[in-house]
PDB file of C-alpha atoms in Angstrom:
ATOM      1  CA  ASN P 826      87.614  93.871  98.381  1.00 76.00           C
ATOM      2  CA  ALA P 827      90.194  93.887  95.614  1.00 82.00           C
ATOM      3  CA  GLY P 828      92.862  95.016  98.081  1.00 92.00           C
ATOM      4  CA  VAL P 829      95.832  96.800  96.523  1.00 95.00           C
ATOM      5  CA  THR P 830      95.911  96.793  92.729  1.00 95.00           C
ATOM      6  CA  GLN P 831      98.707  97.909  90.430  1.00 96.00           C
ATOM      7  CA  THR P 832      98.869  98.548  86.700  1.00 96.00           C
ATOM      8  CA  PRO P 833     100.561  97.731  84.428  1.00 96.00           C
ATOM      9  CA  LYS P 834     102.040  94.373  85.372  1.00 95.00           C
ATOM     10  CA  PHE P 835     104.946  94.789  83.023  1.00 96.00           C
ATOM     11  CA  GLN P 836     106.350  97.721  81.058  1.00 96.00           C
ATOM     12  CA  VAL P 837     109.304  98.336  78.775  1.00 97.00           C
ATOM     13  CA  LEU P 838     110.536 101.900  78.373  1.00 97.00           C
ATOM     14  CA  LYS P 839     113.315 103.583  76.469  1.00 97.00           C
ATOM     15  CA  THR P 840     115.717 105.863  78.288  1.00 98.00           C
ATOM     16  CA  GLY P 841     114.202 109.319  78.646  1.00 97.00           C
ATOM     17  CA  GLN P 842     110.574 108.251  78.336  1.00 97.00           C
ATOM     18  CA  SER P 843     108.085 109.060  81.038  1.00 96.00           C
ATOM     19  CA  MET P 844     105.338 106.936  82.505  1.00 96.00           C
ATOM     20  CA  THR P 845     103.018 106.582  85.465  1.00 98.00           C
ATOM     21  CA  LEU P 846     102.650 103.458  87.568  1.00 98.00           C
ATOM     22  CA  GLN P 847      99.173 103.209  88.975  1.00 98.00           C
ATOM     23  CA  CYS P 848      98.259 102.040  92.470  1.00 98.00           C
ATOM     24  CA  ALA P 849      94.805 101.863  94.002  1.00 98.00           C
ATOM     25  CA  GLN P 850      93.347 100.421  97.194  1.00 97.00           C
ATOM     26  CA  ASP P 851      89.758  99.922  98.280  1.00 95.00           C
ATOM     27  CA  MET P 852      90.331  99.410 101.998  1.00 94.00           C
ATOM     28  CA  ASN P 853      90.008 103.096 102.958  1.00 94.00           C
ATOM     29  CA  HIS P 854      93.636 103.125 104.091  1.00 94.00           C
ATOM     30  CA  GLU P 855      95.169 106.491 104.830  1.00 94.00           C
ATOM     31  CA  TYR P 856      98.781 105.334 104.481  1.00 94.00           C
ATOM     32  CA  MET P 857     100.210 104.338 101.092  1.00 96.00           C
ATOM     33  CA  SER P 858     103.747 103.843  99.897  1.00 96.00           C
ATOM     34  CA  TRP P 859     105.937 102.799  96.992  1.00 97.00           C
ATOM     35  CA  TYR P 860     108.905 100.420  97.187  1.00 97.00           C
ATOM     36  CA  ARG P 861     111.343  99.144  94.626  1.00 97.00           C
ATOM     37  CA  GLN P 862     112.802  95.652  94.775  1.00 94.00           C
ATOM     38  CA  ASP P 863     116.257  94.963  93.438  1.00 92.00           C
ATOM     39  CA  PRO P 864     118.202  91.682  93.620  1.00 84.00           C
ATOM     40  CA  GLY P 865     120.082  91.238  96.889  1.00 81.00           C
ATOM     41  CA  MET P 866     118.770  94.507  98.328  1.00 82.00           C
ATOM     42  CA  GLY P 867     115.332  93.685  99.608  1.00 86.00           C
ATOM     43  CA  LEU P 868     112.766  96.447  99.193  1.00 92.00           C
ATOM     44  CA  ARG P 869     113.523 100.136  99.547  1.00 94.00           C
ATOM     45  CA  LEU P 870     111.027 102.907 100.186  1.00 94.00           C
ATOM     46  CA  ILE P 871     110.657 105.500  97.399  1.00 96.00           C
ATOM     47  CA  HIS P 872     107.822 107.773  98.582  1.00 97.00           C
ATOM     48  CA  TYR P 873     104.964 107.543 101.011  1.00 95.00           C
ATOM     49  CA  SER P 874     101.740 109.335 101.885  1.00 95.00           C
ATOM     50  CA  VAL P 875      99.896 109.558 105.193  1.00 92.00           C
ATOM     51  CA  GLY P 876      96.718 110.870 103.597  1.00 93.00           C
ATOM     52  CA  ALA P 877      95.229 112.718 100.655  1.00 94.00           C
ATOM     53  CA  GLY P 878      97.311 115.786  99.816  1.00 95.00           C
ATOM     54  CA  ILE P 879     100.283 114.700 101.944  1.00 94.00           C
ATOM     55  CA  THR P 880     103.385 113.000 100.549  1.00 96.00           C
ATOM     56  CA  ASP P 881     106.971 112.621 101.664  1.00 94.00           C
ATOM     57  CA  GLN P 882     110.230 111.142 100.456  1.00 94.00           C
ATOM     58  CA  GLY P 883     111.564 107.770 101.419  1.00 92.00           C
ATOM     59  CA  GLU P 884     115.007 106.278 101.072  1.00 90.00           C
ATOM     60  CA  VAL P 885     115.414 106.445  97.272  1.00 95.00           C
ATOM     61  CA  PRO P 886     113.176 109.255  95.909  1.00 96.00           C
ATOM     62  CA  ASN P 887     115.368 110.643  93.123  1.00 96.00           C
ATOM     63  CA  GLY P 888     113.824 110.345  89.675  1.00 96.00           C
ATOM     64  CA  TYR P 889     110.314 109.724  90.983  1.00 97.00           C
ATOM     65  CA  ASN P 890     107.333 111.971  91.708  1.00 97.00           C
ATOM     66  CA  VAL P 891     104.109 111.211  93.528  1.00 97.00           C
ATOM     67  CA  SER P 892     100.850 112.912  94.345  1.00 96.00           C
ATOM     68  CA  ARG P 893      97.825 111.873  96.401  1.00 97.00           C
ATOM     69  CA  SER P 894      94.628 113.565  95.308  1.00 96.00           C
ATOM     70  CA  THR P 895      92.304 110.875  96.676  1.00 96.00           C
ATOM     71  CA  THR P 896      92.473 108.343  99.480  1.00 96.00           C
ATOM     72  CA  GLU P 897      92.245 105.467  96.996  1.00 97.00           C
ATOM     73  CA  ASP P 898      94.969 106.316  94.468  1.00 97.00           C
ATOM     74  CA  PHE P 899      98.708 106.871  94.750  1.00 98.00           C
ATOM     75  CA  PRO P 900     100.401 107.046  91.321  1.00 98.00           C
ATOM     76  CA  LEU P 901     104.172 106.972  90.885  1.00 98.00           C
ATOM     77  CA  ARG P 902     105.624 109.028  88.024  1.00 98.00           C
ATOM     78  CA  LEU P 903     108.925 108.505  86.279  1.00 96.00           C
ATOM     79  CA  LEU P 904     109.692 111.792  84.548  1.00 92.00           C
ATOM     80  CA  SER P 905     112.682 110.648  82.471  1.00 96.00           C
ATOM     81  CA  ALA P 906     113.356 106.925  82.773  1.00 96.00           C
ATOM     82  CA  ALA P 907     116.906 105.670  83.251  1.00 97.00           C
ATOM     83  CA  PRO P 908     118.288 102.103  83.090  1.00 96.00           C
ATOM     84  CA  SER P 909     118.972 102.337  86.843  1.00 96.00           C
ATOM     85  CA  GLN P 910     115.213 102.420  87.355  1.00 97.00           C
ATOM     86  CA  THR P 911     114.839  98.916  85.999  1.00 97.00           C
ATOM     87  CA  SER P 912     113.241  97.165  88.943  1.00 97.00           C
ATOM     88  CA  VAL P 913     110.080  95.653  90.350  1.00 95.00           C
ATOM     89  CA  TYR P 914     107.835  98.250  91.976  1.00 97.00           C
ATOM     90  CA  PHE P 915     105.431  97.492  94.799  1.00 97.00           C
ATOM     91  CA  CYS P 916     102.725  99.640  96.238  1.00 97.00           C
ATOM     92  CA  ALA P 917     101.597  99.075  99.824  1.00 96.00           C
ATOM     93  CA  SER P 918      98.933 100.440 102.138  1.00 95.00           C
ATOM     94  CA  SER P 919      97.838 100.313 105.747  1.00 93.00           C
ATOM     95  CA  TYR P 920      95.247 102.014 107.902  1.00 91.00           C
ATOM     96  CA  SER P 921      97.480 104.769 109.263  1.00 85.00           C
ATOM     97  CA  GLY P 922     101.094 103.579 108.986  1.00 83.00           C
ATOM     98  CA  GLY P 923     101.156 102.799 112.692  1.00 84.00           C
ATOM     99  CA  ILE P 924     103.916 100.701 114.168  1.00 81.00           C
ATOM    100  CA  ARG P 925     101.725  97.683 114.892  1.00 83.00           C
ATOM    101  CA  GLU P 926      99.795  97.696 111.630  1.00 87.00           C
ATOM    102  CA  THR P 927     100.141  95.209 108.800  1.00 89.00           C
ATOM    103  CA  GLN P 928     100.948  96.714 105.426  1.00 91.00           C
ATOM    104  CA  TYR P 929      99.302  95.124 102.388  1.00 93.00           C
ATOM    105  CA  PHE P 930     101.198  94.894  99.124  1.00 94.00           C
ATOM    106  CA  GLY P 931     100.055  94.959  95.538  1.00 95.00           C
ATOM    107  CA  PRO P 932     101.182  92.355  92.955  1.00 93.00           C
ATOM    108  CA  GLY P 933     103.945  94.568  91.593  1.00 95.00           C
ATOM    109  CA  THR P 934     104.930  96.215  88.321  1.00 97.00           C
ATOM    110  CA  ARG P 935     108.019  94.935  86.551  1.00 95.00           C
ATOM    111  CA  LEU P 936     109.759  97.778  84.704  1.00 97.00           C
ATOM    112  CA  LEU P 937     112.542  97.409  82.165  1.00 97.00           C
ATOM    113  CA  VAL P 938     114.309 100.546  80.946  1.00 97.00           C
ATOM    114  CA  LEU P 939     116.447 100.083  77.846  1.00 97.00           C
TER     115      LEU P 939
ATOM    116  CA  GLY I1203     119.720 103.857 111.553  1.00 84.00           C
ATOM    117  CA  ASP I1204     117.418 100.876 111.679  1.00 88.00           C
ATOM    118  CA  SER I1205     118.503  97.787 109.768  1.00 92.00           C
ATOM    119  CA  VAL I1206     117.669  94.121 109.211  1.00 95.00           C
ATOM    120  CA  THR I1207     120.108  91.338 108.382  1.00 95.00           C
ATOM    121  CA  GLN I1208     119.021  87.969 107.043  1.00 94.00           C
ATOM    122  CA  MET I1209     121.015  84.850 106.359  1.00 86.00           C
ATOM    123  CA  GLU I1210     122.059  84.591 102.762  1.00 82.00           C
ATOM    124  CA  GLY I1211     120.515  82.030 100.497  1.00 85.00           C
ATOM    125  CA  PRO I1212     119.573  80.133  98.632  1.00 94.00           C
ATOM    126  CA  VAL I1213     118.533  77.565 101.194  1.00 96.00           C
ATOM    127  CA  THR I1214     117.839  74.155  99.675  1.00 97.00           C
ATOM    128  CA  LEU I1215     116.023  71.527 101.725  1.00 97.00           C
ATOM    129  CA  SER I1216     114.329  68.215 101.168  1.00 97.00           C
ATOM    130  CA  GLU I1217     110.639  67.910 101.843  1.00 97.00           C
ATOM    131  CA  GLU I1218     109.814  67.419 105.550  1.00 97.00           C
ATOM    132  CA  ALA I1219     113.132  68.923 106.676  1.00 97.00           C
ATOM    133  CA  PHE I1220     113.338  71.497 109.475  1.00 98.00           C
ATOM    134  CA  LEU I1221     113.709  75.111 108.398  1.00 97.00           C
ATOM    135  CA  THR I1222     115.422  78.002 110.128  1.00 97.00           C
ATOM    136  CA  ILE I1223     116.010  81.364 108.472  1.00 97.00           C
ATOM    137  CA  ASN I1224     117.957  83.724 110.701  1.00 97.00           C
ATOM    138  CA  CYS I1225     117.026  87.371 111.063  1.00 97.00           C
ATOM    139  CA  THR I1226     118.619  89.960 113.317  1.00 97.00           C
ATOM    140  CA  TYR I1227     117.839  93.629 113.581  1.00 96.00           C
ATOM    141  CA  THR I1228     119.139  96.957 114.813  1.00 94.00           C
ATOM    142  CA  ALA I1229     116.609  99.527 115.926  1.00 91.00           C
ATOM    143  CA  THR I1230     115.973 102.181 118.513  1.00 85.00           C
ATOM    144  CA  GLY I1231     112.956 101.817 120.719  1.00 83.00           C
ATOM    145  CA  TYR I1232     110.558  98.919 120.311  1.00 87.00           C
ATOM    146  CA  PRO I1233     109.915  98.054 116.675  1.00 92.00           C
ATOM    147  CA  SER I1234     107.387  95.615 115.273  1.00 94.00           C
ATOM    148  CA  LEU I1235     108.804  92.666 113.334  1.00 96.00           C
ATOM    149  CA  PHE I1236     107.395  90.928 110.282  1.00 96.00           C
ATOM    150  CA  TRP I1237     108.033  88.033 107.951  1.00 97.00           C
ATOM    151  CA  TYR I1238     106.741  88.467 104.407  1.00 96.00           C
ATOM    152  CA  VAL I1239     106.745  85.742 101.742  1.00 96.00           C
ATOM    153  CA  GLN I1240     106.953  86.188  97.981  1.00 93.00           C
ATOM    154  CA  TYR I1241     105.927  83.223  95.865  1.00 93.00           C
ATOM    155  CA  PRO I1242     107.280  83.074  92.294  1.00 88.00           C
ATOM    156  CA  GLY I1243     105.767  85.785  90.121  1.00 83.00           C
ATOM    157  CA  GLU I1244     103.669  87.239  92.933  1.00 86.00           C
ATOM    158  CA  GLY I1245     103.718  90.160  95.333  1.00 88.00           C
ATOM    159  CA  LEU I1246     104.524  90.108  99.035  1.00 92.00           C
ATOM    160  CA  GLN I1247     102.184  88.495 101.511  1.00 93.00           C
ATOM    161  CA  LEU I1248     102.375  88.875 105.265  1.00 95.00           C
ATOM    162  CA  LEU I1249     103.347  85.528 106.778  1.00 97.00           C
ATOM    163  CA  LEU I1250     103.449  86.474 110.458  1.00 97.00           C
ATOM    164  CA  LYS I1251     104.273  89.338 112.778  1.00 95.00           C
ATOM    165  CA  ALA I1252     105.126  90.194 116.385  1.00 96.00           C
ATOM    166  CA  THR I1253     104.636  93.620 117.876  1.00 92.00           C
ATOM    167  CA  LYS I1254     106.369  93.357 121.246  1.00 91.00           C
ATOM    168  CA  ALA I1255     109.170  91.480 122.935  1.00 93.00           C
ATOM    169  CA  ASP I1256     108.609  87.753 123.601  1.00 95.00           C
ATOM    170  CA  ASP I1257     105.616  87.675 121.253  1.00 96.00           C
ATOM    171  CA  LYS I1258     105.451  84.636 118.989  1.00 97.00           C
ATOM    172  CA  GLY I1259     103.973  85.036 115.548  1.00 97.00           C
ATOM    173  CA  SER I1260     102.686  81.930 113.781  1.00 97.00           C
ATOM    174  CA  ASN I1261     100.937  81.033 110.541  1.00 97.00           C
ATOM    175  CA  LYS I1262     100.795  78.036 108.189  1.00 95.00           C
ATOM    176  CA  GLY I1263     103.161  76.069 110.419  1.00 97.00           C
ATOM    177  CA  PHE I1264     105.761  78.852 110.490  1.00 98.00           C
ATOM    178  CA  GLU I1265     106.800  80.476 113.768  1.00 98.00           C
ATOM    179  CA  ALA I1266     109.045  83.321 114.878  1.00 98.00           C
ATOM    180  CA  THR I1267     109.663  84.737 118.352  1.00 98.00           C
ATOM    181  CA  TYR I1268     110.576  88.375 118.997  1.00 97.00           C
ATOM    182  CA  ARG I1269     113.766  88.179 121.095  1.00 96.00           C
ATOM    183  CA  LYS I1270     114.790  91.599 122.295  1.00 94.00           C
ATOM    184  CA  GLU I1271     117.786  90.310 124.259  1.00 94.00           C
ATOM    185  CA  THR I1272     119.348  88.880 121.093  1.00 96.00           C
ATOM    186  CA  THR I1273     117.635  91.331 118.671  1.00 96.00           C
ATOM    187  CA  SER I1274     116.453  88.387 116.597  1.00 97.00           C
ATOM    188  CA  PHE I1275     113.308  87.143 114.869  1.00 98.00           C
ATOM    189  CA  HIS I1276     114.275  83.806 113.350  1.00 98.00           C
ATOM    190  CA  LEU I1277     111.760  82.012 111.151  1.00 98.00           C
ATOM    191  CA  GLU I1278     111.190  78.284 111.768  1.00 98.00           C
ATOM    192  CA  LYS I1279     109.063  75.501 110.390  1.00 98.00           C
ATOM    193  CA  GLY I1280     109.165  71.929 111.534  1.00 97.00           C
ATOM    194  CA  SER I1281     108.450  70.220 108.214  1.00 96.00           C
ATOM    195  CA  VAL I1282     108.695  72.102 104.926  1.00 97.00           C
ATOM    196  CA  GLN I1283     106.765  71.287 101.778  1.00 97.00           C
ATOM    197  CA  VAL I1284     107.551  71.883  98.120  1.00 97.00           C
ATOM    198  CA  SER I1285     104.840  74.547  98.152  1.00 96.00           C
ATOM    199  CA  ASP I1286     106.892  76.565 100.685  1.00 97.00           C
ATOM    200  CA  SER I1287     109.461  77.352  97.994  1.00 97.00           C
ATOM    201  CA  ALA I1288     109.557  81.145  97.893  1.00 96.00           C
ATOM    202  CA  VAL I1289     111.559  84.197  98.920  1.00 95.00           C
ATOM    203  CA  TYR I1290     111.213  85.158 102.583  1.00 96.00           C
ATOM    204  CA  PHE I1291     111.755  88.707 103.809  1.00 95.00           C
ATOM    205  CA  CYS I1292     112.273  89.795 107.383  1.00 97.00           C
ATOM    206  CA  ALA I1293     111.220  93.385 108.048  1.00 95.00           C
ATOM    207  CA  LEU I1294     110.845  95.840 110.881  1.00 93.00           C
ATOM    208  CA  LEU I1295     108.635  98.829 111.452  1.00 91.00           C
ATOM    209  CA  GLY I1296     110.330 101.244 113.780  1.00 84.00           C
ATOM    210  CA  SER I1297     108.951 103.942 115.991  1.00 74.00           C
ATOM    211  CA  SER I1298     111.141 106.625 114.422  1.00 63.00           C
ATOM    212  CA  ASN I1299     109.876 106.467 110.833  1.00 57.00           C
ATOM    213  CA  THR I1300     106.193 106.683 110.011  1.00 71.00           C
ATOM    214  CA  GLY I1301     105.158 103.557 108.204  1.00 82.00           C
ATOM    215  CA  LYS I1302     108.606 102.871 106.776  1.00 87.00           C
ATOM    216  CA  LEU I1303     109.270  99.144 106.608  1.00 91.00           C
ATOM    217  CA  ILE I1304     112.941  98.221 106.711  1.00 91.00           C
ATOM    218  CA  PHE I1305     113.558  94.971 104.832  1.00 93.00           C
ATOM    219  CA  GLY I1306     116.297  92.403 104.906  1.00 94.00           C
ATOM    220  CA  GLN I1307     117.705  91.328 101.560  1.00 93.00           C
ATOM    221  CA  GLY I1308     115.489  88.240 101.338  1.00 94.00           C
ATOM    222  CA  THR I1309     116.266  84.522 101.551  1.00 95.00           C
ATOM    223  CA  THR I1310     115.330  82.154  98.755  1.00 95.00           C
ATOM    224  CA  LEU I1311     114.054  78.767  99.915  1.00 97.00           C
ATOM    225  CA  GLN I1312     113.971  75.828  97.544  1.00 97.00           C
ATOM    226  CA  VAL I1313     112.295  72.643  98.750  1.00 97.00           C
ATOM    227  CA  LYS I1314     112.913  69.489  96.738  1.00 97.00           C
ATOM    228  CA  PRO I1315     110.598  66.469  96.783  1.00 95.00           C
TER     229      PRO I1315
END
């Protein structure tokens, strides 16, 4: 199993550009989520999905869109990038999001918005 | 709401020193508690977890005990190595939010030879 994979590893955008961060998992996990990591703030939840066709907002959803058309993929879209979105983005998955389950993280995408 | 507080870093130790990284939490109900580690340039890896009170999680020489009476989950290791240099995150998974991990701010550990 490849686990959780993310592409690209690094991206530079100009303010106002759009892009999609890709996330895929091959563990047949129903639950997937996106976090952003900023210095001194730990990780904060952006959006999550409990299964194909179902998504919901997390703690910091503004400026981001998601969709879940398949169990394997959970892309994160930035519609109009802003410097405040400069961050490291992590995708995570678990079997069902249950309270005793371990969540598995991807390697991250480092995004710089100029 | 639920929250996690970790001791601020960086923590700098000599090889073979004893490590403690403090973590306390606030949560309703009975959350699960986790320690994740992030090595330089990498993603987060689960280090250990505990899913109920008095449980002890352990892995790679690291230990943490879920103390409900003190709402704590301190990370300890008896003898650190240079290879343990990383950022350590304490996190909780509460019963009120589906799958939402609440993270502390992270503690950077530097181990010198």
